[in-house]
Amino acid sequence: MVDLLPAWLADGLGDEALFWFGYLTDGRHLAWYSSVQFTLIAALLGGLCALGFGLLGAGMVGSRALPVRLFGKAYVNMVRGVPDVLFFLFFPLAFEQGVEWMASSVICSPEDIAANPGRWPPCPAANWILGTWEYLLLASVSLGIVYGAFTANVIHGALNAVPRGQIEAARAYGFSASQVFWRIRVRQMWIYALPGLSNVWLLLIKATALLSLLQIVDIVSWAGRLGAPNFTPSAGLVHPDWRWYYYLVLLLFYVLLTFLSEKGFAALTRWAGRGMAVAEARA
Amino acid sequence: MKTLLLSGLALAMLTVGASAQTVRLGTEGAYEPWNFMDANGQVAGLDIDVGNELCQRAGLTCEWVINDWDTIIPNLLAGNYDAILAGMSITEERQQSIDFTADYSPPDVSRYMVLTGTTIDFDSLQNVRIGVQSNTIQAGYAGDNLAQGNTIVSFEQAPQALADLSAGSIDVILADESYVTEIVANSSGGFELVGPEVEVGGGVGAGLRKSDTELKAKLDEALAAAKADGTIDSLIAKWFPQREGPFYLN
């Protein structure tokens, strides 16, 4: 990377600055920077999943059919109570085994199964090897399920916050049930839901620091590796414990992410408040 | 949910198909100079050089998979990769669950490392905080022989133990001599080796599933050839300048 600097800049920086520039742009550090993609993808994909599960959950909780309502309530209450770390470890493993079980019922011949007694999966051909991207997908879905339960609660509350008079007025104008739901309730609920949703989003961003639990070499994992003391010159710069600095960078990264999220949600709130009585009253 | 499962299944088939040709080698990537991430962000070290050498000789296409030390044997058994090359000593306990190739690094004693100037009475080892990496031969040894009256502190990665020793949170580290010798030599006097040599474990070999007899035969054949022509010795000398060879060349 040092080679890419123009000569006048390299001369102006001096040897020490160049050394640190070289250190901070070596392959390991570049890999660290690029591992931010895992965090961002997990956050965005997890956020989308959470919104999907949240809308679904809110729909179920508000459903008139008793079994659907009970299922929705069970999802929202049970998943909210389970520590996200636990769910993060449980869901991908359970899903992997489920897929392997289904695959084995298709692929494995009885002879294969007999040849591998007591092994999982029942035959080697049904083995599903999870790489970084598969784990990332499963991690995103896990985040979606966990934070979808919170989102469902927020959205359910927001749907109920839409003034009843508006719904009655829409019915009086001859709107069908689905038109009332989508055009009156869902269209107006965002302004009530956004404060709660921004909370859930920030919690979800924080949970992306768990990615390293699923063998994803993410920013947290890299920070630990880069900061760990090294006394072997063949393995790079010899230095004592520097994890403190690296974790500080992560801290600043998450603060920056929070700051940007707040900006984003402020813009969304302005968007959702267009023409709304609530927003006008506030302004 | 059904489409999710089906797409997962499709993905699984793809991965199953792709894995048929390549041999996946698992390593930790945090135990220099055995295995670590080099300045280019790639795995490097003795394990990696030996693995690549064996794959080349056996005509196998290999790729490296990074896995935490803690779960490195379970994930081999689960099929996430086909062999472990991670400075893993051949022990009877491990041989109950997995197989090993012949050793590609000879048996290595374990040593105690302290901050320079620390005095420890090894005749009656008491009230000492001893750092080990979890699931290692040293962790097993310390748990069996040193737990009485001392505190055994387990770390998931070896460098974490090093950091805690520097910070004074533990008094001493028990680890492979090959590992601590390189550290002492490069710590400009910060660390020193003390006390007796502890003999645990055998040589370092590649761990394999017991069912993979074909892969074991291929790797063992390649390893025997690489030992006979001095390649393994030169690799050990390259990564462990403090160790005195040759070990395998007569």
Short mmCIF file of C-alpha atoms in Angstrom, two decimals:
data_model
loop_
_atom_site.label_atom_id
_atom_site.label_comp_id
_atom_site.label_asym_id
_atom_site.label_seq_id
_atom_site.Cartn_x
_atom_site.Cartn_y
_atom_site.Cartn_z
CA MET A 1 0.00 0.00 0.00
CA VAL A 2 2.92 2.32 0.76
CA ASP A 3 3.93 1.95 -2.90
CA LEU A 4 0.63 3.48 -3.97
CA LEU A 5 1.39 6.80 -2.26
CA PRO A 6 2.61 9.57 -4.58
CA ALA A 7 6.31 10.32 -4.10
CA TRP A 8 5.80 13.86 -2.73
CA LEU A 9 3.43 12.56 -0.05
CA ALA A 10 5.72 9.66 0.89
CA ASP A 11 8.65 12.07 1.26
CA GLY A 12 6.61 14.53 3.28
CA LEU A 13 5.34 11.92 5.74
CA GLY A 14 8.70 10.73 7.00
CA ASP A 15 9.82 7.22 7.87
CA GLU A 16 7.80 6.75 11.03
CA ALA A 17 4.50 7.82 9.52
CA LEU A 18 5.21 5.64 6.50
CA PHE A 19 5.91 2.67 8.76
CA TRP A 20 2.58 3.04 10.55
CA PHE A 21 0.78 3.63 7.27
CA GLY A 22 2.33 0.39 6.00
CA TYR A 23 1.38 -1.46 9.18
CA LEU A 24 -2.21 -0.24 9.15
CA THR A 25 -2.64 -1.14 5.48
CA ASP A 26 -1.01 -4.58 5.48
CA GLY A 27 -3.06 -7.58 4.32
CA ARG A 28 -4.26 -8.42 7.81
CA HIS A 29 -5.56 -4.93 8.47
CA LEU A 30 -7.16 -4.76 5.02
CA ALA A 31 -8.88 -8.06 5.82
CA TRP A 32 -10.06 -6.50 9.08
CA TYR A 33 -11.48 -3.46 7.29
CA SER A 34 -13.19 -5.58 4.67
CA SER A 35 -14.71 -7.81 7.35
CA VAL A 36 -16.94 -4.82 8.14
CA GLN A 37 -19.03 -6.13 5.27
CA PHE A 38 -20.12 -9.11 7.39
CA THR A 39 -21.32 -6.78 10.15
CA LEU A 40 -23.17 -4.51 7.74
CA ILE A 41 -24.72 -7.36 5.76
CA ALA A 42 -25.84 -9.10 8.95
CA ALA A 43 -27.33 -5.82 10.23
CA LEU A 44 -29.18 -4.96 7.00
CA LEU A 45 -30.33 -8.50 6.19
CA GLY A 46 -31.17 -9.13 9.84
CA GLY A 47 -33.07 -5.83 9.93
CA LEU A 48 -35.08 -6.76 6.85
CA CYS A 49 -35.86 -10.20 8.28
CA ALA A 50 -36.83 -8.60 11.59
CA LEU A 51 -39.21 -6.24 9.80
CA GLY A 52 -40.72 -9.17 7.89
CA PHE A 53 -41.10 -11.33 10.98
CA GLY A 54 -42.34 -8.26 12.89
CA LEU A 55 -45.12 -7.50 10.40
CA LEU A 56 -46.03 -11.18 10.33
CA GLY A 57 -45.97 -11.43 14.11
CA ALA A 58 -48.03 -8.27 14.55
CA GLY A 59 -50.54 -9.60 12.03
CA MET A 60 -50.77 -12.87 13.95
CA VAL A 61 -51.07 -11.21 17.36
CA GLY A 62 -53.89 -9.05 16.02
CA SER A 63 -55.59 -11.91 14.20
CA ARG A 64 -59.21 -12.87 14.94
CA ALA A 65 -58.47 -16.60 14.57
CA LEU A 66 -57.58 -17.95 18.02
CA PRO A 67 -54.86 -20.50 16.98
CA VAL A 68 -53.07 -17.88 14.87
CA ARG A 69 -53.29 -15.35 17.68
CA LEU A 70 -51.96 -17.84 20.23
CA PHE A 71 -49.07 -18.78 17.94
CA GLY A 72 -48.24 -15.12 17.40
CA LYS A 73 -48.33 -14.40 21.12
CA ALA A 74 -46.20 -17.45 21.88
CA TYR A 75 -43.60 -16.29 19.32
CA VAL A 76 -43.49 -12.70 20.55
CA ASN A 77 -43.31 -13.56 24.24
CA MET A 78 -41.06 -16.60 24.14
CA VAL A 79 -38.44 -15.27 21.74
CA ARG A 80 -38.25 -11.92 23.53
CA GLY A 81 -37.37 -13.76 26.73
CA VAL A 82 -34.60 -15.96 25.31
CA PRO A 83 -31.08 -14.44 25.42
CA ASP A 84 -30.04 -13.56 21.88
CA VAL A 85 -26.68 -15.30 22.34
CA LEU A 86 -28.48 -18.55 23.08
CA PHE A 87 -30.79 -18.21 20.11
CA PHE A 88 -27.84 -17.27 17.93
CA LEU A 89 -26.14 -20.55 18.83
CA PHE A 90 -29.30 -22.65 18.76
CA PHE A 91 -31.00 -21.67 15.51
CA PRO A 92 -28.16 -22.15 12.96
CA LEU A 93 -27.25 -25.54 14.47
CA ALA A 94 -30.86 -26.71 14.58
CA PHE A 95 -31.42 -25.50 11.02
CA GLU A 96 -28.25 -27.23 9.77
CA GLN A 97 -29.29 -30.50 11.37
CA GLY A 98 -32.81 -30.11 9.99
CA VAL A 99 -31.48 -29.65 6.46
CA GLU A 100 -29.11 -32.60 6.88
CA TRP A 101 -31.96 -34.72 8.17
CA MET A 102 -34.08 -33.84 5.14
CA ALA A 103 -31.16 -34.34 2.75
CA SER A 104 -30.31 -37.69 4.30
CA SER A 105 -33.85 -38.96 3.79
CA VAL A 106 -33.43 -38.25 0.07
CA ILE A 107 -29.77 -39.07 -0.60
CA CYS A 108 -28.74 -41.78 1.83
CA SER A 109 -29.30 -45.38 0.83
CA PRO A 110 -30.05 -47.90 3.59
CA GLU A 111 -26.59 -49.42 3.00
CA ASP A 112 -24.90 -46.04 3.59
CA ILE A 113 -26.78 -45.62 6.85
CA ALA A 114 -25.92 -49.15 7.96
CA ALA A 115 -22.24 -48.46 7.20
CA ASN A 116 -22.16 -45.39 9.48
CA PRO A 117 -23.88 -46.46 12.70
CA GLY A 118 -24.40 -43.73 15.26
CA ARG A 119 -23.00 -40.99 13.06
CA TRP A 120 -24.50 -37.66 12.13
CA PRO A 121 -25.43 -37.05 9.36
CA PRO A 122 -26.48 -40.66 8.64
CA CYS A 123 -24.34 -40.76 5.50
CA PRO A 124 -21.38 -38.54 4.54
CA ALA A 125 -23.06 -37.38 1.32
CA ALA A 126 -25.77 -35.60 3.32
CA ASN A 127 -23.22 -33.53 5.17
CA TRP A 128 -23.84 -29.79 4.77
CA ILE A 129 -20.61 -27.85 5.12
CA LEU A 130 -21.26 -24.35 6.40
CA GLY A 131 -18.89 -21.67 5.19
CA THR A 132 -18.80 -18.01 6.15
CA TRP A 133 -21.61 -17.01 3.80
CA GLU A 134 -23.94 -19.79 4.88
CA TYR A 135 -23.32 -18.91 8.51
CA LEU A 136 -23.87 -15.24 7.72
CA LEU A 137 -27.23 -16.04 6.14
CA LEU A 138 -28.26 -18.15 9.12
CA ALA A 139 -27.01 -15.47 11.51
CA SER A 140 -29.12 -12.86 9.72
CA VAL A 141 -32.21 -15.04 9.93
CA SER A 142 -31.50 -15.66 13.64
CA LEU A 143 -31.23 -11.93 14.24
CA GLY A 144 -34.44 -11.50 12.22
CA ILE A 145 -36.34 -14.00 14.36
CA VAL A 146 -35.11 -12.57 17.68
CA TYR A 147 -35.61 -8.90 16.82
CA GLY A 148 -38.73 -9.69 14.78
CA ALA A 149 -40.40 -10.56 18.08
CA PHE A 150 -39.59 -7.10 19.46
CA THR A 151 -40.61 -5.52 16.16
CA ALA A 152 -43.93 -7.37 16.22
CA ASN A 153 -44.66 -5.92 19.64
CA VAL A 154 -43.79 -2.40 18.48
CA ILE A 155 -45.85 -2.69 15.30
CA HIS A 156 -48.81 -4.25 17.12
CA GLY A 157 -48.83 -1.31 19.50
CA ALA A 158 -48.44 1.20 16.67
CA LEU A 159 -51.33 -0.33 14.71
CA ASN A 160 -53.54 0.11 17.77
CA ALA A 161 -52.37 3.70 18.21
CA VAL A 162 -53.99 4.76 14.94
CA PRO A 163 -57.10 6.69 16.09
CA ARG A 164 -60.24 4.55 15.92
CA GLY A 165 -62.21 7.44 14.43
CA GLN A 166 -60.09 7.29 11.28
CA ILE A 167 -60.84 3.61 10.84
CA GLU A 168 -64.55 4.16 11.35
CA ALA A 169 -64.48 7.04 8.89
CA ALA A 170 -62.74 4.85 6.30
CA ARG A 171 -65.33 2.13 6.77
CA ALA A 172 -68.07 4.73 6.39
CA TYR A 173 -66.54 5.78 3.07
CA GLY A 174 -66.87 2.17 1.89
CA PHE A 175 -63.22 1.00 2.21
CA SER A 176 -62.92 -2.79 2.32
CA ALA A 177 -61.31 -4.48 5.33
CA SER A 178 -57.95 -4.89 3.54
CA GLN A 179 -58.05 -1.30 2.27
CA VAL A 180 -58.67 -0.09 5.81
CA PHE A 181 -55.72 -2.18 7.01
CA TRP A 182 -53.17 -1.16 4.38
CA ARG A 183 -54.20 2.40 3.50
CA ILE A 184 -55.35 3.65 6.90
CA ARG A 185 -53.70 1.56 9.64
CA VAL A 186 -50.38 0.51 8.08
CA ARG A 187 -49.93 3.82 6.27
CA GLN A 188 -50.32 5.77 9.51
CA MET A 189 -48.77 3.42 12.04
CA TRP A 190 -45.13 4.18 11.04
CA ILE A 191 -45.08 7.49 12.88
CA TYR A 192 -46.00 5.64 16.09
CA ALA A 193 -43.75 2.67 15.37
CA LEU A 194 -40.53 4.48 14.38
CA PRO A 195 -39.28 5.44 17.87
CA GLY A 196 -39.68 1.82 18.98
CA LEU A 197 -38.23 0.48 15.74
CA SER A 198 -35.13 2.66 16.07
CA ASN A 199 -34.58 1.11 19.50
CA VAL A 200 -34.87 -2.40 18.07
CA TRP A 201 -32.53 -1.48 15.21
CA LEU A 202 -29.84 -0.26 17.61
CA LEU A 203 -30.17 -3.45 19.67
CA LEU A 204 -29.82 -5.46 16.47
CA ILE A 205 -26.69 -3.56 15.44
CA LYS A 206 -25.16 -4.32 18.83
CA ALA A 207 -25.98 -8.00 18.41
CA THR A 208 -23.93 -8.15 15.18
CA ALA A 209 -20.87 -8.25 17.45
CA LEU A 210 -21.85 -11.89 18.11
CA LEU A 211 -21.00 -13.01 14.57
CA SER A 212 -17.65 -14.43 15.66
CA LEU A 213 -19.56 -17.06 17.67
CA LEU A 214 -20.50 -18.67 14.35
CA GLN A 215 -16.89 -19.01 13.12
CA ILE A 216 -17.27 -15.85 11.04
CA VAL A 217 -13.99 -13.95 11.21
CA ASP A 218 -15.69 -10.59 11.70
CA ILE A 219 -14.46 -7.21 12.96
CA VAL A 220 -14.53 -8.31 16.60
CA SER A 221 -12.62 -11.50 15.89
CA TRP A 222 -10.02 -9.64 13.79
CA ALA A 223 -9.58 -6.95 16.45
CA GLY A 224 -8.78 -9.66 18.99
CA ARG A 225 -6.33 -11.37 16.65
CA LEU A 226 -4.57 -8.16 15.58
CA GLY A 227 -4.36 -6.75 19.09
CA ALA A 228 -3.12 -9.95 20.73
CA PRO A 229 0.52 -9.69 21.80
CA ASN A 230 3.00 -11.09 19.30
CA PHE A 231 6.59 -12.09 20.05
CA THR A 232 7.29 -13.98 16.84
CA PRO A 233 8.92 -11.77 14.19
CA SER A 234 8.01 -14.22 11.42
CA ALA A 235 4.35 -13.61 12.28
CA GLY A 236 4.56 -9.85 11.87
CA LEU A 237 5.31 -6.80 14.01
CA VAL A 238 6.43 -7.74 17.53
CA HIS A 239 4.24 -5.87 19.99
CA PRO A 240 2.70 -6.29 23.48
CA ASP A 241 -1.01 -6.46 24.18
CA TRP A 242 -2.67 -3.91 21.90
CA ARG A 243 -6.23 -5.21 22.07
CA TRP A 244 -7.19 -2.08 23.99
CA TYR A 245 -6.56 0.11 20.92
CA TYR A 246 -8.32 -2.24 18.55
CA TYR A 247 -11.40 -2.54 20.73
CA LEU A 248 -11.46 1.26 21.02
CA VAL A 249 -11.66 1.46 17.23
CA LEU A 250 -14.61 -0.95 17.32
CA LEU A 251 -16.26 1.19 19.97
CA LEU A 252 -15.90 4.26 17.76
CA PHE A 253 -17.20 2.28 14.79
CA TYR A 254 -20.37 1.34 16.66
CA VAL A 255 -20.81 4.92 17.91
CA LEU A 256 -20.54 6.10 14.30
CA LEU A 257 -23.08 3.49 13.21
CA THR A 258 -25.45 4.67 15.96
CA PHE A 259 -25.00 8.29 14.90
CA LEU A 260 -25.76 7.47 11.25
CA SER A 261 -28.76 5.36 12.29
CA GLU A 262 -30.18 8.24 14.30
CA LYS A 263 -29.84 10.49 11.25
CA GLY A 264 -31.54 7.86 9.11
CA PHE A 265 -34.41 7.45 11.53
CA ALA A 266 -34.86 11.23 11.78
CA ALA A 267 -35.27 11.32 7.99
CA LEU A 268 -37.67 8.37 8.10
CA THR A 269 -39.71 10.07 10.81
CA ARG A 270 -40.01 13.19 8.65
CA TRP A 271 -41.11 10.98 5.77
CA ALA A 272 -43.65 9.07 7.83
CA GLY A 273 -44.99 12.29 9.33
CA ARG A 274 -45.95 13.89 6.01
CA GLY A 275 -49.51 15.15 6.35
CA MET A 276 -49.97 13.47 9.71
CA ALA A 277 -51.86 15.33 12.41
CA VAL A 278 -49.34 14.14 15.02
CA ALA A 279 -46.40 15.65 13.18
CA GLU A 280 -48.18 18.94 12.60
CA ALA A 281 -49.08 19.17 16.25
CA ARG A 282 -45.40 18.56 17.13
CA ALA A 283 -44.08 21.08 14.61
CA MET B 1 -40.39 -21.62 6.00
CA LYS B 2 -40.74 -24.39 3.44
CA THR B 3 -39.04 -22.40 0.69
CA LEU B 4 -36.38 -21.48 3.19
CA LEU B 5 -35.76 -25.13 3.95
CA LEU B 6 -35.76 -26.04 0.26
CA SER B 7 -33.31 -23.30 -0.66
CA GLY B 8 -31.15 -24.42 2.24
CA LEU B 9 -31.33 -27.92 0.84
CA ALA B 10 -30.33 -26.70 -2.63
CA LEU B 11 -27.43 -24.81 -1.10
CA ALA B 12 -26.45 -27.93 0.80
CA MET B 13 -26.38 -29.99 -2.39
CA LEU B 14 -24.15 -27.42 -4.05
CA THR B 15 -21.73 -27.43 -1.15
CA VAL B 16 -21.79 -31.21 -0.98
CA GLY B 17 -20.98 -31.38 -4.70
CA ALA B 18 -18.17 -28.84 -4.45
CA SER B 19 -16.54 -30.49 -1.47
CA ALA B 20 -16.07 -33.78 -3.26
CA GLN B 21 -12.90 -32.66 -5.04
CA THR B 22 -11.09 -30.51 -2.49
CA VAL B 23 -9.63 -31.61 0.81
CA ARG B 24 -10.39 -29.07 3.52
CA LEU B 25 -7.71 -28.52 6.15
CA GLY B 26 -8.71 -27.01 9.47
CA THR B 27 -6.38 -24.83 11.54
CA GLU B 28 -6.66 -22.26 14.31
CA GLY B 29 -4.70 -19.33 12.90
CA ALA B 30 -3.70 -17.97 16.33
CA TYR B 31 -0.69 -20.00 17.46
CA GLU B 32 2.39 -18.55 15.85
CA PRO B 33 4.66 -19.80 14.44
CA TRP B 34 2.63 -23.02 14.08
CA ASN B 35 -0.31 -21.33 12.42
CA PHE B 36 -1.27 -17.66 12.27
CA MET B 37 -2.55 -14.93 9.97
CA ASP B 38 0.41 -13.35 8.18
CA ALA B 39 0.81 -9.76 7.03
CA ASN B 40 -1.16 -10.56 3.88
CA GLY B 41 -4.11 -11.79 5.88
CA GLN B 42 -3.47 -15.39 4.81
CA VAL B 43 -2.81 -18.38 7.06
CA ALA B 44 0.89 -19.19 7.41
CA GLY B 45 3.19 -21.17 9.67
CA LEU B 46 4.65 -24.65 9.99
CA ASP B 47 1.25 -26.40 9.93
CA ILE B 48 0.33 -24.58 6.74
CA ASP B 49 3.65 -25.29 4.99
CA VAL B 50 3.46 -28.97 5.96
CA GLY B 51 -0.18 -29.22 4.86
CA ASN B 52 0.51 -27.63 1.48
CA GLU B 53 3.60 -29.82 1.00
CA LEU B 54 1.65 -33.00 1.74
CA CYS B 55 -1.24 -31.99 -0.52
CA GLN B 56 1.15 -31.23 -3.36
CA ARG B 57 2.95 -34.56 -2.97
CA ALA B 58 -0.31 -36.52 -2.72
CA GLY B 59 -1.79 -34.68 -5.70
CA LEU B 60 -4.69 -33.27 -3.65
CA THR B 61 -6.32 -29.88 -4.01
CA CYS B 62 -6.49 -28.41 -0.53
CA GLU B 63 -8.01 -25.36 1.04
CA TRP B 64 -7.66 -23.95 4.54
CA VAL B 65 -10.48 -23.41 6.98
CA ILE B 66 -10.05 -21.32 10.13
CA ASN B 67 -11.72 -22.77 13.21
CA ASP B 68 -11.43 -21.89 16.90
CA TRP B 69 -9.23 -24.29 18.86
CA ASP B 70 -12.04 -25.05 21.32
CA THR B 71 -14.25 -26.68 18.70
CA ILE B 72 -11.60 -27.92 16.31
CA ILE B 73 -12.14 -31.65 16.98
CA PRO B 74 -15.98 -31.55 17.11
CA ASN B 75 -16.07 -29.66 13.82
CA LEU B 76 -13.72 -32.20 12.21
CA LEU B 77 -16.13 -34.94 13.29
CA ALA B 78 -19.06 -32.86 12.01
CA GLY B 79 -17.33 -32.79 8.61
CA ASN B 80 -16.64 -29.04 8.35
CA TYR B 81 -13.13 -29.99 7.20
CA ASP B 82 -11.23 -33.22 6.59
CA ALA B 83 -8.01 -32.81 8.55
CA ILE B 84 -6.65 -30.78 11.46
CA LEU B 85 -3.18 -29.29 11.16
CA ALA B 86 -2.93 -27.01 14.16
CA GLY B 87 0.15 -27.98 16.15
CA MET B 88 -1.96 -30.73 17.72
CA SER B 89 -0.09 -33.30 19.79
CA ILE B 90 -0.92 -36.94 19.30
CA THR B 91 -2.37 -38.15 22.61
CA GLU B 92 -4.22 -41.29 23.67
CA GLU B 93 -7.19 -39.21 24.77
CA ARG B 94 -7.55 -37.60 21.34
CA GLN B 95 -6.99 -40.93 19.61
CA GLN B 96 -10.19 -42.17 21.18
CA SER B 97 -12.17 -39.80 18.97
CA ILE B 98 -9.91 -39.14 15.97
CA ASP B 99 -6.99 -40.67 14.07
CA PHE B 100 -3.61 -39.08 13.47
CA THR B 101 -1.06 -39.31 10.69
CA ALA B 102 2.54 -39.95 11.74
CA ASP B 103 4.11 -36.96 13.49
CA TYR B 104 5.48 -34.09 11.42
CA SER B 105 7.09 -32.49 14.45
CA PRO B 106 8.77 -34.58 17.15
CA PRO B 107 7.60 -34.76 20.77
CA ASP B 108 8.12 -31.45 22.52
CA VAL B 109 8.38 -30.91 26.27
CA SER B 110 6.28 -28.26 27.99
CA ARG B 111 7.87 -25.36 29.87
CA TYR B 112 6.86 -22.78 32.45
CA MET B 113 7.22 -19.17 31.33
CA VAL B 114 7.10 -16.18 33.68
CA LEU B 115 7.72 -12.44 33.60
CA THR B 116 11.46 -12.06 34.08
CA GLY B 117 12.34 -11.93 37.77
CA THR B 118 9.36 -13.88 39.07
CA THR B 119 10.42 -16.61 41.48
CA ILE B 120 8.26 -19.68 41.84
CA ASP B 121 8.98 -22.56 44.21
CA PHE B 122 8.46 -25.57 41.97
CA ASP B 123 9.14 -28.08 44.78
CA SER B 124 5.90 -27.16 46.49
CA LEU B 125 3.87 -25.46 43.81
CA GLN B 126 1.19 -23.62 45.82
CA ASN B 127 -0.99 -20.51 45.43
CA VAL B 128 0.14 -19.96 41.88
CA ARG B 129 -2.11 -18.81 39.05
CA ILE B 130 -1.20 -21.02 36.10
CA GLY B 131 -2.35 -20.06 32.61
CA VAL B 132 -2.98 -22.72 29.96
CA GLN B 133 -4.83 -22.86 26.66
CA SER B 134 -8.03 -24.84 27.07
CA ASN B 135 -8.24 -28.33 25.55
CA THR B 136 -4.46 -28.62 25.25
CA ILE B 137 -2.19 -31.29 26.67
CA GLN B 138 -0.95 -28.70 29.18
CA ALA B 139 -4.52 -27.97 30.31
CA GLY B 140 -4.99 -31.69 30.85
CA TYR B 141 -1.72 -31.99 32.75
CA ALA B 142 -2.37 -28.94 34.92
CA GLY B 143 -5.89 -30.11 35.72
CA ASP B 144 -4.63 -33.54 36.78
CA ASN B 145 -1.45 -32.59 38.64
CA LEU B 146 -1.43 -28.91 39.61
CA ALA B 147 -5.04 -28.07 40.46
CA GLN B 148 -4.56 -28.77 44.19
CA GLY B 149 -3.78 -25.46 45.90
CA ASN B 150 -3.27 -23.54 42.66
CA THR B 151 -5.57 -21.71 40.30
CA ILE B 152 -5.68 -22.99 36.74
CA VAL B 153 -6.78 -20.29 34.30
CA SER B 154 -7.86 -21.51 30.85
CA PHE B 155 -7.66 -19.32 27.77
CA GLU B 156 -9.33 -19.94 24.44
CA GLN B 157 -6.33 -18.63 22.53
CA ALA B 158 -2.66 -18.74 23.49
CA PRO B 159 -2.01 -14.99 22.92
CA GLN B 160 -4.70 -14.18 25.50
CA ALA B 161 -2.68 -16.05 28.10
CA LEU B 162 0.36 -14.04 27.03
CA ALA B 163 -1.53 -10.78 27.47
CA ASP B 164 -2.68 -11.79 30.96
CA LEU B 165 0.82 -12.84 31.94
CA SER B 166 2.12 -9.42 30.84
CA ALA B 167 -0.64 -7.73 32.83
CA GLY B 168 0.16 -9.81 35.92
CA SER B 169 -3.27 -11.49 36.06
CA ILE B 170 -1.55 -14.88 36.03
CA ASP B 171 1.86 -15.86 37.43
CA VAL B 172 3.02 -18.44 34.94
CA ILE B 173 2.12 -20.02 31.60
CA LEU B 174 2.57 -23.70 30.90
CA ALA B 175 2.91 -24.31 27.15
CA ASP B 176 4.84 -26.15 24.42
CA GLU B 177 8.56 -25.43 24.62
CA SER B 178 8.64 -24.72 20.88
CA TYR B 179 6.03 -22.00 21.37
CA VAL B 180 7.43 -20.27 24.48
CA THR B 181 11.06 -20.46 23.35
CA GLU B 182 10.34 -18.25 20.33
CA ILE B 183 8.51 -15.81 22.60
CA VAL B 184 11.32 -15.63 25.18
CA ALA B 185 13.88 -15.13 22.41
CA ASN B 186 11.95 -12.16 21.00
CA SER B 187 10.64 -10.51 24.17
CA SER B 188 13.91 -8.58 24.74
CA GLY B 189 14.25 -10.05 28.20
CA GLY B 190 10.60 -9.59 29.19
CA PHE B 191 9.88 -13.28 29.70
CA GLU B 192 11.98 -16.20 30.87
CA LEU B 193 11.63 -19.95 31.21
CA VAL B 194 11.78 -21.35 34.74
CA GLY B 195 11.36 -24.63 36.55
CA PRO B 196 11.38 -28.18 35.29
CA GLU B 197 10.58 -29.48 31.84
CA VAL B 198 7.23 -31.22 31.82
CA GLU B 199 6.84 -34.23 29.54
CA VAL B 200 3.33 -34.56 28.15
CA GLY B 201 2.01 -35.67 24.80
CA GLY B 202 3.60 -37.13 21.72
CA GLY B 203 4.64 -35.56 18.46
CA VAL B 204 2.45 -33.28 16.40
CA GLY B 205 0.41 -34.95 13.68
CA ALA B 206 -2.52 -34.22 11.39
CA GLY B 207 -5.86 -35.22 12.92
CA LEU B 208 -8.32 -37.13 10.75
CA ARG B 209 -11.72 -38.78 11.10
CA LYS B 210 -11.34 -42.47 11.87
CA SER B 211 -13.44 -43.35 8.83
CA ASP B 212 -11.11 -41.54 6.39
CA THR B 213 -8.57 -44.34 6.04
CA GLU B 214 -7.90 -43.50 2.38
CA LEU B 215 -6.92 -39.90 3.14
CA LYS B 216 -4.77 -41.06 6.06
CA ALA B 217 -2.89 -43.47 3.79
CA LYS B 218 -2.27 -40.76 1.19
CA LEU B 219 -1.06 -38.21 3.73
CA ASP B 220 1.13 -40.72 5.57
CA GLU B 221 2.79 -41.77 2.33
CA ALA B 222 3.46 -38.15 1.37
CA LEU B 223 4.71 -37.40 4.89
CA ALA B 224 7.13 -40.34 4.88
CA ALA B 225 8.60 -39.09 1.59
CA ALA B 226 8.84 -35.50 2.85
CA LYS B 227 10.62 -36.68 5.99
CA ALA B 228 13.02 -38.88 4.07
CA ASP B 229 14.27 -36.12 1.76
CA GLY B 230 14.67 -33.56 4.55
CA THR B 231 11.77 -31.28 3.56
CA ILE B 232 10.03 -31.51 6.93
CA ASP B 233 13.31 -30.82 8.78
CA SER B 234 13.96 -27.72 6.70
CA LEU B 235 10.41 -26.48 7.35
CA ILE B 236 10.85 -26.96 11.10
CA ALA B 237 14.18 -25.11 10.91
CA LYS B 238 12.50 -22.31 8.95
CA TRP B 239 9.77 -21.67 11.54
CA PHE B 240 11.64 -22.70 14.72
CA PRO B 241 15.18 -21.33 14.53
CA GLN B 242 15.56 -22.13 18.27
CA ARG B 243 14.91 -25.86 17.82
CA GLU B 244 17.86 -28.09 17.04
CA GLY B 245 17.34 -30.55 14.23
CA PRO B 246 17.48 -32.51 12.11
CA PHE B 247 14.73 -34.66 13.51
CA TYR B 248 13.79 -36.97 10.69
CA LEU B 249 16.74 -37.06 8.29
CA ASN B 250 19.28 -39.71 9.19
#
